[in-house]
Short mmCIF file of C-alpha atoms and ligand atoms in Angstrom, two decimals:
data_model
loop_
_atom_site.label_atom_id
_atom_site.label_comp_id
_atom_site.label_asym_id
_atom_site.label_seq_id
_atom_site.Cartn_x
_atom_site.Cartn_y
_atom_site.Cartn_z
CA MET A 1 141.54 -30.58 52.54
CA THR A 2 137.98 -29.91 51.36
CA ARG A 3 135.46 -32.18 52.97
CA THR A 4 132.17 -33.18 51.41
CA VAL A 5 129.29 -33.80 53.79
CA LEU A 6 125.95 -35.27 52.91
CA VAL A 7 123.45 -33.49 55.18
CA ASN A 8 120.21 -35.47 55.32
CA ALA A 9 117.32 -33.15 56.21
CA GLY A 10 114.68 -35.82 55.46
CA PRO A 11 111.55 -35.84 53.38
CA TRP A 12 109.20 -33.79 55.68
CA LEU A 13 109.50 -30.17 54.56
CA PRO A 14 111.50 -27.97 52.25
CA VAL A 15 114.63 -26.24 53.65
CA PRO A 16 114.15 -23.55 54.74
CA PRO A 17 110.56 -24.37 55.76
CA ASP A 18 107.72 -22.05 54.98
CA GLY A 19 106.85 -21.45 58.68
CA TYR A 20 106.75 -24.53 60.90
CA GLY A 21 109.75 -26.82 60.64
CA GLY A 22 112.21 -27.59 63.47
CA ILE A 23 114.85 -29.65 61.82
CA GLU A 24 114.56 -27.76 58.52
CA ASN A 25 115.19 -24.43 60.35
CA VAL A 26 118.28 -25.91 62.03
CA VAL A 27 119.58 -27.32 58.72
CA ALA A 28 118.88 -23.93 57.08
CA ALA A 29 121.10 -22.33 59.74
CA LEU A 30 123.84 -24.99 59.58
CA VAL A 31 124.44 -25.45 55.85
CA PRO A 32 125.50 -21.89 54.94
CA GLU A 33 127.90 -21.79 57.87
CA LEU A 34 129.42 -25.13 56.92
CA ARG A 35 129.96 -23.87 53.34
CA ARG A 36 131.46 -20.66 54.69
CA ARG A 37 134.02 -22.90 56.46
CA GLY A 38 134.85 -24.54 53.16
CA ILE A 39 132.87 -27.74 53.62
CA ARG A 40 131.01 -28.90 50.47
CA VAL A 41 127.42 -29.80 51.26
CA LEU A 42 125.30 -32.32 49.42
CA LEU A 43 121.84 -31.60 50.81
CA ALA A 44 119.28 -34.52 50.84
CA THR A 45 115.91 -32.86 51.01
CA VAL A 46 112.70 -32.34 48.93
CA GLY A 47 112.52 -30.67 45.58
CA ARG A 48 110.98 -27.39 46.74
CA SER A 49 113.97 -26.56 48.95
CA THR A 50 115.57 -23.22 48.09
CA LEU A 51 118.55 -23.31 50.44
CA PRO A 52 121.75 -23.05 48.40
CA ALA A 53 124.03 -26.12 48.69
CA ASP A 54 126.82 -27.42 46.50
CA GLU A 55 124.43 -30.15 45.34
CA HIS A 56 120.87 -31.29 46.12
CA LEU A 57 119.69 -34.83 46.31
CA THR A 58 115.96 -35.18 46.11
CA CYS A 59 113.50 -38.06 45.95
CA PHE A 60 110.18 -36.16 46.33
CA PRO A 61 109.17 -33.02 44.55
CA GLY A 62 107.67 -31.48 47.70
CA GLY A 63 107.47 -31.95 51.48
CA GLN A 64 105.84 -35.13 52.76
CA PHE A 65 104.89 -33.71 56.20
CA GLU A 66 101.14 -34.00 55.70
CA VAL A 67 101.49 -37.49 54.12
CA LEU A 68 103.61 -38.76 56.92
CA GLN A 69 100.87 -38.18 59.49
CA ARG A 70 98.75 -40.94 57.98
CA PRO A 71 98.80 -44.41 59.51
CA TYR A 72 102.29 -46.05 59.42
CA ASN A 73 101.32 -48.95 57.21
CA GLN A 74 100.13 -46.53 54.50
CA VAL A 75 103.24 -44.30 54.46
CA SER A 76 106.25 -46.20 55.71
CA GLY A 77 107.58 -46.28 52.13
CA VAL A 78 108.05 -42.47 52.14
CA ALA A 79 110.94 -42.23 54.56
CA HIS A 80 112.40 -45.41 53.12
CA ALA A 81 112.27 -44.07 49.57
CA HIS A 82 114.07 -41.02 50.73
CA LEU A 83 116.73 -43.01 52.57
CA HIS A 84 117.04 -45.32 49.61
CA ALA A 85 118.08 -42.38 47.55
CA VAL A 86 120.69 -41.37 50.11
CA VAL A 87 122.07 -44.92 50.24
CA ARG A 88 122.28 -45.09 46.50
CA ALA A 89 124.32 -41.88 46.53
CA LEU A 90 126.66 -43.36 49.10
CA ARG A 91 127.03 -46.57 47.08
CA ASP A 92 127.60 -44.76 43.79
CA ARG A 93 129.71 -41.80 44.79
CA HIS A 94 133.30 -41.72 46.07
CA ASP A 95 133.52 -38.18 47.30
CA ILE A 96 131.38 -38.17 50.51
CA ASP A 97 133.51 -37.90 53.61
CA LEU A 98 130.71 -38.05 56.15
CA VAL A 99 126.92 -38.27 56.38
CA HIS A 100 125.22 -35.91 58.86
CA ASP A 101 121.73 -37.40 59.31
CA HIS A 102 118.59 -35.86 60.91
CA VAL A 103 116.02 -38.51 60.19
CA GLU A 104 114.70 -40.06 63.35
CA VAL A 105 115.11 -43.90 63.71
CA VAL A 106 114.89 -44.98 60.03
CA GLY A 107 117.84 -42.73 59.15
CA LEU A 108 119.94 -44.20 61.93
CA ALA A 109 118.89 -47.76 61.17
CA VAL A 110 119.47 -47.59 57.48
CA LEU A 111 122.68 -45.58 57.61
CA ALA A 112 124.12 -47.80 60.30
CA ALA A 113 123.63 -50.71 57.82
CA ALA A 114 125.06 -48.70 54.97
CA ALA A 115 128.13 -47.83 57.11
CA LEU A 116 129.08 -51.47 57.28
CA ALA A 117 130.01 -51.50 53.60
CA PRO A 118 133.82 -51.32 52.98
CA GLY A 119 134.85 -47.73 52.36
CA ALA A 120 131.52 -46.27 53.44
CA PRO A 121 131.78 -42.83 55.09
CA PRO A 122 131.13 -42.35 58.83
CA VAL A 123 127.72 -41.17 60.04
CA LEU A 124 126.83 -38.55 62.61
CA HIS A 125 123.16 -38.78 63.45
CA THR A 126 121.60 -35.92 65.34
CA LEU A 127 118.88 -36.92 67.74
CA HIS A 128 116.10 -34.37 67.76
CA TRP A 129 113.45 -35.97 69.94
CA ASP A 130 112.71 -37.18 73.37
CA LEU A 131 114.84 -40.32 73.75
CA ARG A 132 112.36 -42.25 75.79
CA LYS A 133 110.51 -42.50 72.53
CA HIS A 134 111.45 -45.56 70.48
CA ALA A 135 113.09 -47.26 73.50
CA ASP A 136 112.86 -50.60 71.82
CA PHE A 137 115.12 -49.43 69.10
CA TYR A 138 117.50 -47.23 71.05
CA SER A 139 117.99 -49.62 73.98
CA GLY A 140 119.35 -52.36 71.69
CA LEU A 141 121.29 -50.11 69.36
CA ASP A 142 124.63 -51.52 68.19
CA ALA A 143 125.49 -49.35 65.19
CA GLY A 144 129.14 -50.33 64.83
CA PRO A 145 132.29 -48.19 64.99
CA ARG A 146 131.48 -45.72 62.17
CA VAL A 147 128.23 -44.36 63.54
CA ARG A 148 127.93 -41.75 66.29
CA VAL A 149 125.00 -39.77 67.56
CA ASN A 150 124.74 -36.32 69.13
CA GLY A 151 121.92 -34.83 71.15
CA VAL A 152 120.63 -31.28 71.07
CA SER A 153 120.79 -30.70 74.81
CA ALA A 154 122.34 -32.24 77.85
CA SER A 155 118.94 -33.00 79.43
CA GLN A 156 117.89 -34.84 76.30
CA LEU A 157 120.91 -37.14 76.46
CA ASP A 158 120.26 -37.71 80.21
CA ARG A 159 117.16 -39.61 79.16
CA ALA A 160 118.90 -41.76 76.51
CA PRO A 161 118.98 -45.53 77.07
CA GLU A 162 122.46 -46.80 77.88
CA ALA A 163 122.98 -48.42 74.48
CA LEU A 164 122.30 -45.15 72.64
CA ARG A 165 124.49 -43.21 75.08
CA ARG A 166 127.43 -45.44 74.22
CA HIS A 167 127.26 -44.06 70.62
CA SER A 168 127.07 -40.46 71.78
CA VAL A 169 129.60 -37.68 71.14
CA GLY A 170 127.74 -35.25 73.37
CA TYR A 171 125.26 -32.51 72.54
CA VAL A 172 125.14 -29.42 70.32
CA HIS A 173 122.63 -26.76 71.17
CA LEU A 174 120.34 -25.73 68.26
CA ALA A 175 120.75 -22.43 66.51
CA THR A 176 118.62 -20.37 64.29
CA PRO A 177 119.38 -17.79 61.61
CA LEU A 178 117.57 -15.27 63.78
CA ALA A 179 120.50 -15.18 66.23
CA ILE A 180 122.83 -13.66 63.62
CA GLY A 181 123.21 -9.98 64.63
CA ALA A 182 120.46 -10.29 67.22
CA ASP A 183 122.35 -7.96 69.60
CA ARG A 184 122.31 -5.29 66.89
CA ARG A 185 118.59 -5.58 66.21
CA PRO A 186 116.70 -2.48 67.34
CA PRO A 187 114.26 -3.20 70.15
CA ALA A 188 110.71 -3.92 68.95
CA GLU A 189 107.77 -2.09 70.47
CA LYS A 190 106.12 -4.46 72.84
CA ALA A 191 102.40 -5.08 72.61
CA GLY A 192 100.52 -6.67 75.51
CA HIS A 193 100.22 -10.21 74.12
CA ALA A 194 102.01 -13.54 75.01
CA VAL A 195 102.78 -16.06 72.36
CA VAL A 196 103.17 -19.80 71.96
CA VAL A 197 104.84 -20.63 68.62
CA GLY A 198 105.04 -24.28 67.67
CA ARG A 199 103.10 -27.38 66.80
CA ILE A 200 99.80 -27.49 68.73
CA THR A 201 100.41 -30.67 70.65
CA ALA A 202 99.92 -31.76 74.26
CA GLY A 203 103.61 -31.60 75.11
CA LYS A 204 103.86 -27.89 74.33
CA GLY A 205 100.98 -27.20 76.72
CA GLN A 206 98.92 -24.73 74.64
CA HIS A 207 95.83 -25.64 76.77
CA LEU A 208 97.71 -24.48 79.88
CA ALA A 209 98.82 -21.30 78.25
CA ALA A 210 95.21 -20.60 77.28
CA ARG A 211 94.04 -21.24 80.83
CA LEU A 212 96.72 -18.87 82.21
CA ALA A 213 95.68 -16.18 79.76
CA HIS A 214 92.05 -16.32 80.87
CA GLU A 215 92.94 -16.49 84.56
CA GLY A 216 95.62 -13.83 84.32
CA GLY A 217 93.71 -11.51 82.03
CA PHE A 218 96.27 -11.22 79.23
CA ASP A 219 95.99 -11.85 75.46
CA LEU A 220 97.52 -14.88 74.00
CA VAL A 221 98.31 -15.76 70.39
CA LEU A 222 98.80 -19.40 69.47
CA ALA A 223 100.72 -20.01 66.23
CA GLY A 224 101.50 -23.28 64.60
CA PRO A 225 99.88 -26.17 62.77
CA VAL A 226 97.50 -28.71 64.29
CA GLY A 227 98.66 -32.02 62.90
CA PRO A 228 98.91 -31.61 59.17
CA TYR A 229 96.58 -28.60 59.09
CA ARG A 230 98.42 -25.34 58.72
CA GLN A 231 95.47 -22.95 58.90
CA PRO A 232 92.07 -22.95 60.74
CA ALA A 233 90.32 -23.17 57.35
CA ASP A 234 92.26 -26.33 56.44
CA LEU A 235 91.10 -27.97 59.67
CA THR A 236 87.44 -26.91 59.16
CA GLU A 237 87.56 -28.23 55.53
CA ALA A 238 88.95 -31.64 56.71
CA GLY A 239 85.81 -32.25 58.79
CA ALA A 240 85.33 -35.16 61.11
CA ALA A 241 88.03 -37.32 59.56
CA ALA A 242 90.67 -35.00 60.96
CA ALA A 243 89.99 -36.32 64.45
CA ALA A 244 91.99 -39.49 63.60
CA ASN A 245 95.05 -37.36 64.30
CA PRO A 246 96.01 -37.21 68.03
CA ASP A 247 97.04 -33.56 67.81
CA VAL A 248 93.67 -32.71 66.29
CA ARG A 249 91.95 -34.47 69.18
CA TYR A 250 94.13 -32.50 71.67
CA TRP A 251 93.18 -29.28 69.88
CA GLN A 252 89.52 -30.12 69.81
CA ASP A 253 89.22 -31.44 73.38
CA GLU A 254 91.65 -29.29 75.34
CA VAL A 255 92.55 -26.06 73.40
CA ARG A 256 89.62 -25.10 71.26
CA PRO A 257 87.22 -24.74 74.11
CA LEU A 258 89.53 -22.02 75.49
CA VAL A 259 90.03 -20.24 72.17
CA ASP A 260 87.49 -17.39 72.12
CA GLY A 261 89.07 -15.40 69.36
CA ILE A 262 89.52 -12.41 71.68
CA ARG A 263 91.50 -13.26 74.77
CA VAL A 264 93.01 -16.39 73.14
CA ARG A 265 93.45 -16.68 69.36
CA TRP A 266 94.76 -19.41 67.12
CA ILE A 267 96.18 -17.93 63.88
CA GLY A 268 97.53 -21.07 62.24
CA THR A 269 101.01 -21.36 60.90
CA VAL A 270 102.95 -18.11 60.58
CA ALA A 271 106.18 -17.62 58.64
CA GLY A 272 108.94 -15.15 57.97
CA GLN A 273 108.53 -11.59 58.89
CA GLU A 274 105.03 -12.10 60.23
CA ARG A 275 106.32 -14.72 62.68
CA ASN A 276 109.28 -12.55 63.66
CA ALA A 277 107.05 -9.52 64.29
CA LEU A 278 104.55 -11.57 66.28
CA VAL A 279 107.24 -12.90 68.57
CA ALA A 280 109.40 -9.67 68.80
CA SER A 281 106.34 -7.63 69.80
CA ALA A 282 105.18 -10.17 72.38
CA ARG A 283 105.65 -9.38 76.05
CA VAL A 284 106.58 -12.94 76.67
CA ALA A 285 106.95 -16.31 75.00
CA LEU A 286 105.28 -19.08 77.02
CA PHE A 287 106.52 -22.66 77.45
CA PRO A 288 104.17 -24.48 79.84
CA LEU A 289 105.83 -27.69 78.74
CA GLN A 290 104.21 -31.05 79.38
CA TRP A 291 107.12 -33.02 78.00
CA GLU A 292 110.91 -32.88 78.25
CA GLU A 293 111.45 -30.48 75.33
CA PRO A 294 114.65 -31.75 73.77
CA GLY A 295 116.00 -28.79 71.64
CA GLY A 296 113.82 -25.75 71.94
CA THR A 297 114.20 -23.88 68.65
CA ALA A 298 111.23 -21.66 69.56
CA VAL A 299 112.99 -20.75 72.80
CA VAL A 300 116.22 -19.59 71.20
CA GLU A 301 114.23 -17.74 68.55
CA ALA A 302 112.19 -15.85 71.18
CA LEU A 303 115.46 -14.80 72.87
CA ALA A 304 116.95 -13.76 69.56
CA LEU A 305 113.97 -11.53 69.01
CA GLY A 306 114.24 -9.97 72.45
CA THR A 307 111.34 -11.72 74.01
CA PRO A 308 111.74 -13.30 77.48
CA ALA A 309 110.96 -17.02 77.69
CA VAL A 310 108.80 -18.01 80.63
CA GLY A 311 108.08 -21.64 81.19
CA LEU A 312 108.18 -24.74 83.28
CA SER A 313 111.64 -25.86 84.14
CA ARG A 314 111.72 -29.09 82.16
CA GLY A 315 113.75 -30.52 79.31
CA CYS A 316 116.20 -28.15 77.74
CA LEU A 317 114.69 -24.97 79.17
CA PRO A 318 117.11 -24.61 82.12
CA GLU A 319 120.02 -24.95 79.63
CA LEU A 320 118.67 -22.25 77.32
CA VAL A 321 117.07 -19.80 79.66
CA GLU A 322 118.86 -17.94 82.42
CA HIS A 323 116.33 -17.53 85.22
CA GLY A 324 115.94 -13.83 85.98
CA ARG A 325 118.10 -12.64 83.08
CA THR A 326 116.45 -14.03 79.84
CA GLY A 327 113.26 -15.29 81.33
CA TRP A 328 111.62 -17.12 84.21
CA LEU A 329 111.54 -20.77 85.05
CA ALA A 330 108.92 -22.22 87.35
CA THR A 331 108.33 -25.66 88.79
CA SER A 332 104.58 -25.43 89.01
CA LEU A 333 101.83 -23.81 87.01
CA ASP A 334 100.89 -21.60 89.96
CA ASP A 335 104.45 -20.28 90.12
CA LEU A 336 104.48 -19.85 86.33
CA ALA A 337 101.27 -17.71 86.57
CA ALA A 338 102.86 -15.60 89.20
CA LEU A 339 105.95 -14.99 87.08
CA ILE A 340 104.24 -13.90 83.84
CA PRO A 341 103.53 -10.36 85.09
CA ALA A 342 107.30 -10.09 85.95
CA ALA A 343 108.33 -10.58 82.33
CA GLY A 344 108.73 -6.78 82.03
CA GLN A 345 111.64 -6.99 84.47
CA ILE A 346 113.68 -8.98 81.87
CA ASP A 347 115.76 -6.80 79.64
CA PRO A 348 115.16 -7.62 75.95
CA ARG A 349 118.70 -6.61 75.17
CA GLU A 350 120.04 -9.31 77.50
CA CYS A 351 117.88 -11.85 75.64
CA ARG A 352 119.22 -10.74 72.25
CA GLU A 353 122.78 -10.60 73.46
CA GLN A 354 122.72 -14.10 74.84
CA ALA A 355 121.19 -15.44 71.68
CA ALA A 356 123.82 -13.66 69.58
CA ARG A 357 126.52 -15.20 71.70
CA ARG A 358 125.25 -18.70 72.45
CA PHE A 359 122.83 -19.76 69.71
CA THR A 360 124.36 -18.67 66.47
CA PRO A 361 124.66 -20.82 63.34
CA ALA A 362 128.42 -20.12 63.48
CA VAL A 363 128.75 -21.53 66.98
CA MET A 364 126.65 -24.56 66.05
CA ALA A 365 128.58 -25.17 62.79
CA ALA A 366 131.94 -24.89 64.50
CA ARG A 367 130.95 -27.72 66.91
CA TYR A 368 129.73 -29.86 64.03
CA ALA A 369 132.80 -29.20 61.95
CA ASP A 370 134.91 -30.39 64.85
CA LEU A 371 132.79 -33.52 65.28
CA TYR A 372 133.01 -34.25 61.50
CA GLU A 373 136.80 -34.10 61.69
CA GLN A 374 136.96 -36.37 64.71
CA LEU A 375 134.76 -38.95 63.03
CA ILE A 376 136.47 -38.72 59.69
CA SER A 377 139.93 -39.08 61.19
CA GLY A 378 138.94 -41.79 63.59
CA PHE A 379 138.17 -44.24 60.85
CA ALA A 380 140.20 -46.18 58.34
CA PRO A 381 140.69 -44.32 55.05
CA ARG A 382 138.00 -45.18 52.55
CA ALA A 383 138.83 -47.67 49.87
CA ALA A 384 139.36 -46.41 46.33
CA VAL A 385 136.20 -46.42 44.30
CA PRO A 386 136.18 -48.48 41.12
CA ALA A 387 135.79 -46.43 37.94
CA ASP A 388 132.43 -47.97 36.96
CA ARG A 389 130.86 -46.63 40.21
CA ALA A 390 132.21 -43.18 39.62
CA ALA A 391 130.41 -43.27 36.28
CA SER A 392 127.02 -43.66 37.89
CA ILE A 393 127.47 -40.64 40.16
CA ARG A 394 126.13 -38.29 37.53
CA ALA A 395 122.97 -40.42 37.16
CA VAL A 396 122.17 -40.32 40.89
CA GLY A 397 123.20 -36.89 42.23
CA PRO A 398 120.89 -34.21 40.89
CA ALA A 399 122.64 -30.94 40.16
CA GLY A 400 122.38 -28.22 42.82
N1 UDP B 501 107.33 -22.27 63.60
C1 UDP B 501 107.07 -21.25 62.68
N2 UDP B 501 105.73 -20.95 62.51
C2 UDP B 501 104.77 -21.51 63.25
C3 UDP B 501 105.07 -22.60 64.19
C4 UDP B 501 106.41 -22.90 64.28
O1 UDP B 501 107.89 -20.68 62.01
O2 UDP B 501 103.60 -21.16 63.01
C5 UDP B 501 108.77 -22.68 63.70
C6 UDP B 501 109.30 -22.21 65.06
O3 UDP B 501 109.66 -20.92 64.98
C7 UDP B 501 110.44 -23.23 65.23
C8 UDP B 501 110.05 -24.43 64.47
O4 UDP B 501 108.92 -24.06 63.70
O5 UDP B 501 111.66 -22.74 64.61
C9 UDP B 501 109.79 -25.66 65.34
O6 UDP B 501 108.64 -25.52 66.05
P1 UDP B 501 108.32 -26.50 67.24
O7 UDP B 501 109.02 -26.06 68.52
O8 UDP B 501 106.90 -26.79 67.34
O9 UDP B 501 109.08 -27.76 66.69
P2 UDP B 501 109.26 -29.30 67.03
O10 UDP B 501 108.89 -29.56 68.47
O11 UDP B 501 108.31 -30.00 66.07
O12 UDP B 501 110.68 -29.43 66.67
#
């Protein structure tokens, strides 16, 4: 039987994203594989998304990532408007078998309420963030029998409050399109540099990577946005007002003093082939984590591109990186510094092979397809939808 799943990627960025975009990269990996398995996908996203799906549901013409970094009381309507469009589709359509949601907190709260309606489809909500965040919501969660959550690593779920864990169906490691055929990719010529690819934010530890580069005498390239600013020129243009953003303050206070443009460079957000070439030619991808990294898309991408991951042994890193085979894990910064020169002992082929085996969209989609079936079959069949509701489907669901 053909299943129809509403995949809610949220209002932040188009799918696939143009450069930075964790959830959007994962959704871009997942949707084609679901469709290959015969699952129909209604993708709730923003209008500039180009990922093929059976249908698209959009509330905003473009990504709201920059807008969503303004103070909460100015922008709380954005995520709610997006969720409102999703709920209207659920109310007015009769063909959605399950909702797979990726919108932190508001998605779970709103869809848990929507799932109470008679005949509403079950909801699988993927948790993408550190679960100590939003403890006041998660620790009192009582989402009812039709809502389940999954994590993106075992270590992430270990940190979940008990009430959230009661809703859990386990974890599914993240995958990236880069893992497809990674073991057949020809080895890239290695340059001397190290990379950190990701949002410039304290948890990713870019200031520590920069310090290690100066002390260890190697070149470091930092790629990624600072808050809503994708490129150095955007940040300069924003002037003093930009400092209202905590990631901008981190950049200004901790990272920028170490960025000399020679030994350590910040190149802004990189995308597509440019990002791939930057990572594939790096000697090492650094993860001097200062938080419990929940999912680690940049880790699995580095491996897929044949670049060893070297970082602090926190969060999901020990699940993704095999110490001594695909990278090095350290428990202190001093140990990390000592391991960086040993990156050359890691065989890039082993990194690519593990990525091609463990972190492929097909592996991820197979897990999700199983979970979908479990959730769908575990609930009472949906009630028949009255004809007048079926009529409004066409008004709500934009064509794909
Ligand atoms: N990314 C990218 N270009 C950049 C910075 C990041 O393509 O300049 C991608 C990166 O490859 C990864 C994703 O954005 O797939 C998520 O990055 P990060 O780990 O910072 O995500 P988060 O912690 O926000 O999920």
